[in-house]
Short mmCIF file of C-alpha atoms in Angstrom, two decimals:
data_model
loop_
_atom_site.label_atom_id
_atom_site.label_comp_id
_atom_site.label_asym_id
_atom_site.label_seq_id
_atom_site.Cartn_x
_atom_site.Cartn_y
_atom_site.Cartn_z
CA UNK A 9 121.54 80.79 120.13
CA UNK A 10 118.78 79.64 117.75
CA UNK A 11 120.16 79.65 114.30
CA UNK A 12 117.85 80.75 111.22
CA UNK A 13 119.00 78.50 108.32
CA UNK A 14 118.62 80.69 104.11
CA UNK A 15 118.30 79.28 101.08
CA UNK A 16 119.11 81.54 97.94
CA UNK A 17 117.76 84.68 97.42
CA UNK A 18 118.02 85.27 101.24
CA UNK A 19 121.09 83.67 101.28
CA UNK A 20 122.70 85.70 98.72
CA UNK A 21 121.31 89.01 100.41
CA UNK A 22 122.38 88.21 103.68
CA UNK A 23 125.97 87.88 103.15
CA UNK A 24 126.27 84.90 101.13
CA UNK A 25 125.64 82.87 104.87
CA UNK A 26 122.88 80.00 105.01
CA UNK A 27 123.28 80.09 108.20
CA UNK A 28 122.62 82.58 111.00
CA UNK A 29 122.50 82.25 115.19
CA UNK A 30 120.59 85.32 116.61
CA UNK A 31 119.65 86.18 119.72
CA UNK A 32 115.79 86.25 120.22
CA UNK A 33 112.98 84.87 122.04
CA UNK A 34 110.65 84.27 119.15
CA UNK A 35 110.60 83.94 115.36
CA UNK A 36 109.82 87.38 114.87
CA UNK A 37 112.70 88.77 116.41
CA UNK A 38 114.92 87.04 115.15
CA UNK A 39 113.80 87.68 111.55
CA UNK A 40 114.00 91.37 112.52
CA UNK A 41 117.39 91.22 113.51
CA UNK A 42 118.37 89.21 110.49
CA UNK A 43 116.99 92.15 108.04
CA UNK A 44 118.77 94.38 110.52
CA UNK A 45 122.09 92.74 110.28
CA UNK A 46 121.89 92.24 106.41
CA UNK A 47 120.17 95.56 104.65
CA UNK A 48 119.99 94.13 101.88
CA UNK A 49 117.76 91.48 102.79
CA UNK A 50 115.41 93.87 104.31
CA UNK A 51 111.80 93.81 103.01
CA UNK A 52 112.56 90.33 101.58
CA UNK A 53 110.48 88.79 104.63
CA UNK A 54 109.23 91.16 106.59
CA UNK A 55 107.17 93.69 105.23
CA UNK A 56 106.99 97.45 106.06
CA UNK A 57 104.44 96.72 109.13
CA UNK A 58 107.15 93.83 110.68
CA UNK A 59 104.67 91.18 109.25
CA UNK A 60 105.87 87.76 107.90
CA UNK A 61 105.02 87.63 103.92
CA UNK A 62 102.11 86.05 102.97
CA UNK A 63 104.19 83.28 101.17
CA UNK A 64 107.19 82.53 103.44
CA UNK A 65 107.04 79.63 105.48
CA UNK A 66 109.01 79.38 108.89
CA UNK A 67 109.45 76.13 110.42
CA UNK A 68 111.28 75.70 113.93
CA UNK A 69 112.78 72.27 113.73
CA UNK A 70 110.48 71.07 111.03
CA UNK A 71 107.37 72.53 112.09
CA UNK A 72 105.41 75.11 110.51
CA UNK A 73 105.88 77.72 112.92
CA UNK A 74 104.49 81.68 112.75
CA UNK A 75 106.00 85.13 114.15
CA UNK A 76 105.08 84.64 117.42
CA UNK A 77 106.36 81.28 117.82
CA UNK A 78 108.82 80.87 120.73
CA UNK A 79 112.22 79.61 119.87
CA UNK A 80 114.92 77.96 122.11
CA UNK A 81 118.92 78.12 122.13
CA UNK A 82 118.73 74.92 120.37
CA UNK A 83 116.24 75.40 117.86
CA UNK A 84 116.71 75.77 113.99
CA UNK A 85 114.48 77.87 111.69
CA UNK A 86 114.44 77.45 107.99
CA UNK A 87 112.75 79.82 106.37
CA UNK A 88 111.25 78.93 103.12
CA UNK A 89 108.99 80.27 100.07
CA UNK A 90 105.74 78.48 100.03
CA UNK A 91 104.44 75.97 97.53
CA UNK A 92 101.57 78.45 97.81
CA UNK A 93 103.24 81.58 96.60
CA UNK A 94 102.44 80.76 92.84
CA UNK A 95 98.56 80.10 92.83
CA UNK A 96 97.24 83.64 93.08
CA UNK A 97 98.27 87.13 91.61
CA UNK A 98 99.77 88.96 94.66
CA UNK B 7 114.30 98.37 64.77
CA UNK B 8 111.93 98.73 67.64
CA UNK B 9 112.36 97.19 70.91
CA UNK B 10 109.02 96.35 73.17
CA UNK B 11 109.46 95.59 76.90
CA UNK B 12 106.91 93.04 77.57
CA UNK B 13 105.78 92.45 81.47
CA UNK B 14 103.99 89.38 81.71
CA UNK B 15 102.74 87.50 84.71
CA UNK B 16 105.86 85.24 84.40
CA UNK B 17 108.80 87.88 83.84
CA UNK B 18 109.92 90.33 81.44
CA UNK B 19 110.21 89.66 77.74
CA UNK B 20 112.02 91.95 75.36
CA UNK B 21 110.80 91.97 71.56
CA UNK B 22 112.67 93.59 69.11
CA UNK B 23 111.20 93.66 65.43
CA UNK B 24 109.95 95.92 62.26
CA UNK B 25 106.80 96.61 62.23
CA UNK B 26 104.82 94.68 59.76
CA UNK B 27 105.86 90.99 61.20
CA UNK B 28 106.45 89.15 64.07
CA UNK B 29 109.13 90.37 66.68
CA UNK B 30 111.82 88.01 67.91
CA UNK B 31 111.88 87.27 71.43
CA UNK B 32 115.53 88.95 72.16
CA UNK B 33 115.57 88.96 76.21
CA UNK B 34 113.93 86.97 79.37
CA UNK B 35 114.58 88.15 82.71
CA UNK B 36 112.81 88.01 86.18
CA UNK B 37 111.41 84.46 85.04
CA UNK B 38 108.20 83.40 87.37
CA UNK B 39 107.69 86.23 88.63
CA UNK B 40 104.87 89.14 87.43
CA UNK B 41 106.39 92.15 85.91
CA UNK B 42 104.24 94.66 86.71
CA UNK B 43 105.68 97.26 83.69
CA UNK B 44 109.07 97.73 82.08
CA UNK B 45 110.56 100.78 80.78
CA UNK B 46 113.58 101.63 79.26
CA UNK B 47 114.98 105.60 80.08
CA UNK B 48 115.92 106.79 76.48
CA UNK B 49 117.88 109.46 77.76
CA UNK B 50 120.33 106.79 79.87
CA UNK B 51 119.41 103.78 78.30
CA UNK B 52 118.97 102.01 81.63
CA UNK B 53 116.23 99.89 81.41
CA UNK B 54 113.57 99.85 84.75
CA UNK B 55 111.61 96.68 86.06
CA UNK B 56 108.75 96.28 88.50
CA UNK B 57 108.55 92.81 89.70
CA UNK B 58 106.07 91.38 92.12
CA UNK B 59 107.79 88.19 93.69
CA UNK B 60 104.82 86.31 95.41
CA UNK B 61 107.44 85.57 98.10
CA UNK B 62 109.41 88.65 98.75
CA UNK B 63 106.67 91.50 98.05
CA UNK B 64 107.48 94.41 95.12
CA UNK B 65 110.58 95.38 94.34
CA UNK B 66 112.09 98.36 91.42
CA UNK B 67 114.89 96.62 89.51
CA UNK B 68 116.80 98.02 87.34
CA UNK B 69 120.14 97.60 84.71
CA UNK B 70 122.47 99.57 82.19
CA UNK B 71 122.49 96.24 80.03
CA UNK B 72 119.95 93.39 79.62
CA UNK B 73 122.63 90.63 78.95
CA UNK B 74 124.00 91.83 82.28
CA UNK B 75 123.15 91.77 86.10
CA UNK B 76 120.14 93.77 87.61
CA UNK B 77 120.08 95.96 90.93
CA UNK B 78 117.50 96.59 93.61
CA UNK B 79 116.63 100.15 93.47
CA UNK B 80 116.63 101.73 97.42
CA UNK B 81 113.38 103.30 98.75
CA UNK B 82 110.72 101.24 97.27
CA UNK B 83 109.01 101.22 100.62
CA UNK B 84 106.25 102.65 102.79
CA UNK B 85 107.08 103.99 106.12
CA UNK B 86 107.98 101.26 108.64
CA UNK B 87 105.96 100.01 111.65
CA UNK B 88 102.86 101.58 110.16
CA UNK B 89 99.63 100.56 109.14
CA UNK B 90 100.12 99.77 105.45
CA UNK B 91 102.89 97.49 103.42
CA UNK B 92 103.57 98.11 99.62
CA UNK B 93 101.42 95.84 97.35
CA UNK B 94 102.82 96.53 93.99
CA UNK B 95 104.37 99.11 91.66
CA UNK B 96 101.90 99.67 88.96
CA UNK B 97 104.00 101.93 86.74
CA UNK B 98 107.32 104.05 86.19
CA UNK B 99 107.48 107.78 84.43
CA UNK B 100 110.48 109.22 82.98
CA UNK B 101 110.24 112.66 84.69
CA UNK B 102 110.89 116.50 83.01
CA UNK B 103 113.99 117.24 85.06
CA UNK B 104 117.72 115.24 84.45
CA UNK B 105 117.60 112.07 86.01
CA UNK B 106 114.04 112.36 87.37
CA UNK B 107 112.36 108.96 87.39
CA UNK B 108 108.71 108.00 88.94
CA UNK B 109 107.16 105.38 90.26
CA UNK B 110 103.54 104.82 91.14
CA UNK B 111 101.59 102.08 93.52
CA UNK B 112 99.74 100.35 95.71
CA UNK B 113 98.38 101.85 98.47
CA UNK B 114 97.82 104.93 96.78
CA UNK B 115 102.13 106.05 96.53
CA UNK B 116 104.27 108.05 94.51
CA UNK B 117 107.73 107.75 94.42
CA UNK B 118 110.23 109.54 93.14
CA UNK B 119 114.04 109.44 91.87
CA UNK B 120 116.65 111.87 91.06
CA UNK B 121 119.45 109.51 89.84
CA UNK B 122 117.66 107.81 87.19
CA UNK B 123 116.13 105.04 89.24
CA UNK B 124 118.85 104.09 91.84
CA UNK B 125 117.03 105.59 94.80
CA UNK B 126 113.62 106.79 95.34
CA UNK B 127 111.83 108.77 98.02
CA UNK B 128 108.64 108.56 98.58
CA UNK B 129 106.46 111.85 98.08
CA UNK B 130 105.54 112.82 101.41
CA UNK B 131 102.73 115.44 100.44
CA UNK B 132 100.90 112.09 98.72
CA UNK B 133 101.51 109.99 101.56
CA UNK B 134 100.16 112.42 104.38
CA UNK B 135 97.37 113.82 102.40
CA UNK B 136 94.70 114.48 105.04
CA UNK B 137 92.09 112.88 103.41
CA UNK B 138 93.63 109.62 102.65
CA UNK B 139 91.75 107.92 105.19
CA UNK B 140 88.67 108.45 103.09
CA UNK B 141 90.34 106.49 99.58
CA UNK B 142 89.33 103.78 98.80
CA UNK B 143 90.73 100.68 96.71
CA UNK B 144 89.42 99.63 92.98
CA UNK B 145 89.49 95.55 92.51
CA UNK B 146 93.06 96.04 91.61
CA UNK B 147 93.91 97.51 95.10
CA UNK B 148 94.42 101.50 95.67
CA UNK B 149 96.46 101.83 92.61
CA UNK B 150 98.62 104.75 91.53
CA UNK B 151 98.58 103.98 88.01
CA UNK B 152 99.12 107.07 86.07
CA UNK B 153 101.41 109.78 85.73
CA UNK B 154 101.33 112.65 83.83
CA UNK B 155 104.03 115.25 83.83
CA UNK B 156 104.13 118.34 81.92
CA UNK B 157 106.52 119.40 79.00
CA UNK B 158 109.00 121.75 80.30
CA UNK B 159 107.76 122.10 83.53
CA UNK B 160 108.69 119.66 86.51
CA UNK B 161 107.05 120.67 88.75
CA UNK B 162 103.75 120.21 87.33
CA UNK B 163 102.00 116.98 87.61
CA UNK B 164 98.51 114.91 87.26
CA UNK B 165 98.29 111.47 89.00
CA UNK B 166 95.52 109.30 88.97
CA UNK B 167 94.67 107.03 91.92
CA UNK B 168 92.09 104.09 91.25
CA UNK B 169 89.58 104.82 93.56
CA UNK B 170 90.71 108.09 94.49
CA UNK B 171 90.78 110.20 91.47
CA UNK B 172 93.15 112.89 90.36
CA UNK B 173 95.48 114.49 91.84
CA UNK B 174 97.28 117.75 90.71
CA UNK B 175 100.68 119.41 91.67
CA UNK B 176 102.29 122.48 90.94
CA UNK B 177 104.86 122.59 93.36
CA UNK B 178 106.99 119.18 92.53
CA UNK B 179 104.74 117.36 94.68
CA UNK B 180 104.65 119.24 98.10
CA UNK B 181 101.04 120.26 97.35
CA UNK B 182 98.11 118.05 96.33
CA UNK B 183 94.91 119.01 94.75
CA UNK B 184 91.94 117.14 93.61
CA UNK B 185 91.16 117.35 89.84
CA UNK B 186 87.93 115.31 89.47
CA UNK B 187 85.06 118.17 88.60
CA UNK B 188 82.55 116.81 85.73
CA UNK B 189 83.38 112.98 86.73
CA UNK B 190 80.87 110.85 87.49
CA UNK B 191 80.85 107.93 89.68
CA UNK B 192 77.32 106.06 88.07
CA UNK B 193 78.66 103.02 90.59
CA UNK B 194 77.32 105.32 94.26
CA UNK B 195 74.65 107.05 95.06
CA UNK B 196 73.99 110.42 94.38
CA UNK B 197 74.19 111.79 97.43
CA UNK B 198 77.58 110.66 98.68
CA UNK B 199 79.81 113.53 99.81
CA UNK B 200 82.08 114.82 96.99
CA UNK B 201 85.28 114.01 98.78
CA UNK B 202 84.17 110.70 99.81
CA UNK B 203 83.31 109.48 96.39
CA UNK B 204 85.54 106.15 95.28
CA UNK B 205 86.30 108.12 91.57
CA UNK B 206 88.04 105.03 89.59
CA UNK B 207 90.15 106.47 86.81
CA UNK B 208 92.27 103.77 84.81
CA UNK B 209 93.56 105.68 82.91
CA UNK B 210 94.95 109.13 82.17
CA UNK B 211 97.40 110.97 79.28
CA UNK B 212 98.46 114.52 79.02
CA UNK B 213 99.06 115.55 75.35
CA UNK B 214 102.54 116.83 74.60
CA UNK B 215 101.65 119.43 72.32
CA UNK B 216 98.99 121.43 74.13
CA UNK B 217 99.62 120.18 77.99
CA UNK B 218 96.35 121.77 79.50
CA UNK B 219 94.47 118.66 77.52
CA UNK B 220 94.22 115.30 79.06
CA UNK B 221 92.35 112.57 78.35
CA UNK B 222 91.02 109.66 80.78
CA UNK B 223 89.82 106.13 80.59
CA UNK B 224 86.81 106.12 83.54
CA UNK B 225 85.58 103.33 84.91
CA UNK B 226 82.28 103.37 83.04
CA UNK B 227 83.08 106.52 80.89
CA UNK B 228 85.69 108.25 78.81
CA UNK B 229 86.83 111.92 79.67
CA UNK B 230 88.83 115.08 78.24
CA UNK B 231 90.01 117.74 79.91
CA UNK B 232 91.18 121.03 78.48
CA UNK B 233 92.00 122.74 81.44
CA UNK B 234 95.01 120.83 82.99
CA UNK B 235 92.68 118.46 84.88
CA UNK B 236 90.88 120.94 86.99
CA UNK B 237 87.50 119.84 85.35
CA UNK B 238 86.67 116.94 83.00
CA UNK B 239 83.64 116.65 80.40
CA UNK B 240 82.42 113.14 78.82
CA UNK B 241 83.98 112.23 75.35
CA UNK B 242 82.69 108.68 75.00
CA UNK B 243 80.01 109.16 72.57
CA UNK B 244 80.12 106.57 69.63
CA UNK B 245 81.86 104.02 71.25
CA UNK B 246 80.39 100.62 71.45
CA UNK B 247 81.21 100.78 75.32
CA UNK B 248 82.88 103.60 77.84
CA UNK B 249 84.68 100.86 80.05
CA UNK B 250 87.86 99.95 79.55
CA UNK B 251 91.33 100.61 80.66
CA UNK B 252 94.41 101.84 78.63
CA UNK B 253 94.56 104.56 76.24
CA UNK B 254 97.70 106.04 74.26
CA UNK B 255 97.87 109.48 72.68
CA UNK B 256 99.65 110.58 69.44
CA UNK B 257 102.47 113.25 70.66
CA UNK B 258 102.20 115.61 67.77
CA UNK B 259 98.25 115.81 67.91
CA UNK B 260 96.64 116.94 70.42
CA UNK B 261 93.34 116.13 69.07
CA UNK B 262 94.18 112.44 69.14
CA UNK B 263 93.09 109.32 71.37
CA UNK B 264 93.08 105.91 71.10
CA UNK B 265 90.53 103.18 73.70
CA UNK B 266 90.46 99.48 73.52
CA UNK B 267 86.75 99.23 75.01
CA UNK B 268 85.95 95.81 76.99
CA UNK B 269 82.51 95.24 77.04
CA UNK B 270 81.25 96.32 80.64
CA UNK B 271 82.61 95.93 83.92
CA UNK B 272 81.03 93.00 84.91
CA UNK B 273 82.47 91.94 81.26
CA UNK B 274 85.86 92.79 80.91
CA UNK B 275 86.63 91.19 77.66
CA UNK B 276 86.53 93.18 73.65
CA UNK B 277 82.79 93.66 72.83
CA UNK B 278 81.04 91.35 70.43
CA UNK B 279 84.24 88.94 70.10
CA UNK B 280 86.21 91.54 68.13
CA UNK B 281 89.39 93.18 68.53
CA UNK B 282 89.08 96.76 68.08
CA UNK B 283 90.60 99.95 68.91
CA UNK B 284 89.22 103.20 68.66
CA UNK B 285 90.90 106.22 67.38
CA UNK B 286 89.94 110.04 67.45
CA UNK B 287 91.13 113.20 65.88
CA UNK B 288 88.99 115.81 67.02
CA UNK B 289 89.64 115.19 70.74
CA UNK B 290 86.47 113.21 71.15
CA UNK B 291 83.72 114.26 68.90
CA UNK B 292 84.11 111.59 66.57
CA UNK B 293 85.35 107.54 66.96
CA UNK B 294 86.54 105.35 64.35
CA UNK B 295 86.92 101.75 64.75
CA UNK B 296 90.74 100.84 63.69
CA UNK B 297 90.43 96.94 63.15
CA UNK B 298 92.41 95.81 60.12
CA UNK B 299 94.14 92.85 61.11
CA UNK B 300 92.71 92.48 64.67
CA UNK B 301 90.72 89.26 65.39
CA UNK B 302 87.72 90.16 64.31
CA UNK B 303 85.62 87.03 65.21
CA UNK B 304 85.55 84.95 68.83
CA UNK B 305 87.77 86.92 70.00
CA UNK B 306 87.08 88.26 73.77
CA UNK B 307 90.33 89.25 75.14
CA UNK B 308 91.29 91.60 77.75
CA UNK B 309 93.74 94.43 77.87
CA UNK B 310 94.99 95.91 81.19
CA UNK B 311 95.40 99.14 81.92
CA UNK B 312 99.30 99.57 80.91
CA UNK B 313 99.62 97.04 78.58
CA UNK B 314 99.36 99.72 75.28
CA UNK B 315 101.89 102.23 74.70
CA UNK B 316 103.38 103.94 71.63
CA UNK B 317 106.27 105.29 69.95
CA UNK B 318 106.99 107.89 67.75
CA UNK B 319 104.11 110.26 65.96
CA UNK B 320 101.48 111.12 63.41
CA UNK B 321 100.99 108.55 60.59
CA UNK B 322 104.21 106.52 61.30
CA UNK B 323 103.48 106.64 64.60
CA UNK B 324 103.85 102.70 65.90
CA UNK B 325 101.26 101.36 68.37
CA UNK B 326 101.51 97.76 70.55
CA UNK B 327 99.14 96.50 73.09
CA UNK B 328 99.02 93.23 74.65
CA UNK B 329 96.36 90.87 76.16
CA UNK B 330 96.25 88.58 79.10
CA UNK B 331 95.65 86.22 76.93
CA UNK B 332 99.33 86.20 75.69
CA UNK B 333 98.74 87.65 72.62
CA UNK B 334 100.65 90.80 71.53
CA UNK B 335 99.74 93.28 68.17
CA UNK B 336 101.04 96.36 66.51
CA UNK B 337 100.61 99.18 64.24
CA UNK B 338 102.89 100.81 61.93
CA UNK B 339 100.86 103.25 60.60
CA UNK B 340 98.65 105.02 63.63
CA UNK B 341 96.43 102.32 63.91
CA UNK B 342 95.60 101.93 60.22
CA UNK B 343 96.30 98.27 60.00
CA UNK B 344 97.59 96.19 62.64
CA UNK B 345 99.84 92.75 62.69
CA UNK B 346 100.76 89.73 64.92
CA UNK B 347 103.86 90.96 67.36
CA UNK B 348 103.94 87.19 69.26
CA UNK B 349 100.94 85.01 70.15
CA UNK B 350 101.89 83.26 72.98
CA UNK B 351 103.61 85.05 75.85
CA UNK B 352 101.80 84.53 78.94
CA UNK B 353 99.30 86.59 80.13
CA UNK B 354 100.02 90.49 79.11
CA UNK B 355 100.12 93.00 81.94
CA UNK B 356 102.10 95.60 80.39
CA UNK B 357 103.69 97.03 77.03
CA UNK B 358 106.35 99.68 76.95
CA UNK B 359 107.86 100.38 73.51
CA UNK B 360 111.51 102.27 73.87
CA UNK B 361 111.12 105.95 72.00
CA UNK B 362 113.39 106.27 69.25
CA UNK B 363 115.59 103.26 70.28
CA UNK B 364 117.31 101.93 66.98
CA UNK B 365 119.79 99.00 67.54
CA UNK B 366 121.90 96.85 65.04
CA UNK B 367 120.13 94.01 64.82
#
């Protein structure tokens, strides 16, 4: 399975685990899943609609990748806040 | 001792000081991200945050002791898998009833608590209000900003939406009705349907005393209402402009209101490079410049629309705003004269001083 690889906050809020394999065939599922699994993570990257936040980054095996990316058994997928998230009043 | 929770655009600052001289800065938390407005509950003492995160969208935080840890309150959240996400959570209300605890945002929601911020719901009668399709959004999104509820009565309330008006309930919030008669939008034509028109309030107070008057910042004019919001008539004769955005109210007068006019909405800084707020007595007739100790030369801040509160009443009565330009000042005497509370906070988006909170310090 693809594993989805935290770093703190989302690592605290999804049981203390960087690192998570989930079933899915693209980023967006298995983000959805993640927030399912761990409640208290949910709203931290998805918002209400199911969309990605503006200012998290998800890379599948180092490349900027979006929600509809496709992901592989073998893949990792960090997800990270972007260097962007500062510049602008949300 | 008075303690002033301070959201800025990089966390939460708590001030505690005497009036007269600068407060000490006596708490950080949140730091990097935009508070959006603190309050503390004085009847729990549990002290409520609004925080943006750029990165992980607007959250209600909250905690029974600012040395300690914070929690996420549940139910800050729109329905899922529908058209609209939360933005932001412009403000929180201390509610009539035990416990009750409000929260207001962007797009245009109200939510609502009944364990003293823990959990929310989100007021369905607001949400589903069949003309919602035709609000729109000031610059600062569609903004629930302002809450008014009503002395002894919980079940009455006035919200204001920026740009959809006011909004009245009688029933706790399963009934909505537009309160907007005698506004007027100079910023559409005239002959725009009346429940189409974008009606921009920034601002809006109840007085405690007599609860049928309000009072309301406009954008591009300054209101009263004496009839519980149903209709609204203009006050903003003799000041040196009618835009602006916060206002406070002195609890035990219900003749009283005090502006910080910017210059114009295409000029949202203090007209003529001077600090000044303006204070009335007789509910509007009359405006009187309250200045001593403001900057009174190059100054052209900007105050945002929940960055000025109050606490306590009549001519103790302490008032704080802030500015985005980092600058915070006070009054210990109803506006009277005014003094430095701390100069260099980053930029100012909202002031909340505790009522009747004395500590040891």
């Amino acid at each position: 399975m693809p594993v989805v690889h935290l770093r703190q906050p989302l690592k605290r809020l999804a049981g203390d685990r960087s690192e998570h394999a989930i079933a899915g065939a693209t980023v967006g599922e298995l983000l959805l899943e993640l927030e399912r699994a761990h409640p208290a993570a949910s709203g931290w990257i998805l918002d209400e609609r199911g969309v990605l936040r503006r200012h998290i980054n998800v890379f599948v095996n180092g490349e900027l990748g979006g929600q509809d990316t496709q992901v592989d058994a073998e893949d990792r997928i960090d997800v990270l806040p972007a260097i962007s998230g500062g510049s602008a009043r949300p | 001792m008075t303690e002033l929770l301070v959201g800025t655009r990089k966390g939460l600052f708590v001030l505690e000081g005497e009036p007269g001289s600068e407060f000490d800065v006596t708490g950080r938390a949140f730091a990097g991200d935009p508070v959006e407005y603190a309050l503390r509950d004085p009847r729990s003492g549990r002290v409520l945050a609004s925080v943006t995160s750029p990165f992980y969208g607007p959250k209600i935080w909250y905690t029974d002791d600012l040395a300690g840890d914070w929690a996420q309150a549940d139910g800050i959240a729109v329905p899922e898998r529908g058209d609209a996400a939360l933005e932001r959570i412009w403000v929180i209300v201390t509610g009539e009833a035990d416990d009750r605890i409000y929260a207001g945002g962007d797009p245009g929601v109200l939510f609502e608590s009944r364990d003293g911020g823990a959990t929310f719901q989100l007021n369905r009668g607001l949400w589903e209000h069949p003309t919602r399709v035709h609000w729109q959004p000031g610059a600062g999104g569609l903004c629930l900003h302002s809450i008014a509820t009503w002395p002894g009565e919980p079940d009455r309330l006035a919200v204001a939406i920026s740009a959809a008006g006011v909004w009245l309930t009688d029933d706790g919030g399963a009934t909505w009705r537009r309160g907007n008669e005698g506004l007027v939008a100079r910023y559409v034509p005239d002959d725009v349907p009346a429940d189409q028109i974008a009606l921009c309030v920034h601002s809006l107070e109840r007085a405690a005393t007599q609860p049928e008057r309000m009072f309301m910042q406009f954008h591009g004019g300054v209101y009263r209402s004496d009839d519980a919001g149903e209709t609204w008539a203009d006050i903003a004769a003799g000041l040196p402009s009618d835009f602006g955005f916060p206002l406070a109210l002195d609890p035990a007068d219900a003749d009283s209101a005090y502006l910080i006019p910017l210059t114009a909405d295409t000029d949202r800084v203090t007209p003529d490079g001077q600090v000044r707020v303006y204070e009335t007595r007789d509910a509007g007739a009359n405006w009187t410049p309250r200045s001593d100790g403001l900057p009174h030369e190059r100054a052209y801040l900007t105050v945002l629309r929940e960055a000025f509160d109050r606490s306590g009443h009549g001519e103790t009565m302490e008032l704080y705003f802030g500015a985005t330009s980092g600058a915070v000042f006070g009054s210990g005497d109803a506006g009277t004269s005014w003094f430095d509370v701390a100069t260099h906070l980053p930029p100012v988006l909202s002031v909340a001083a505790t009522e009747g909170r004395q500590t040891d310090r």
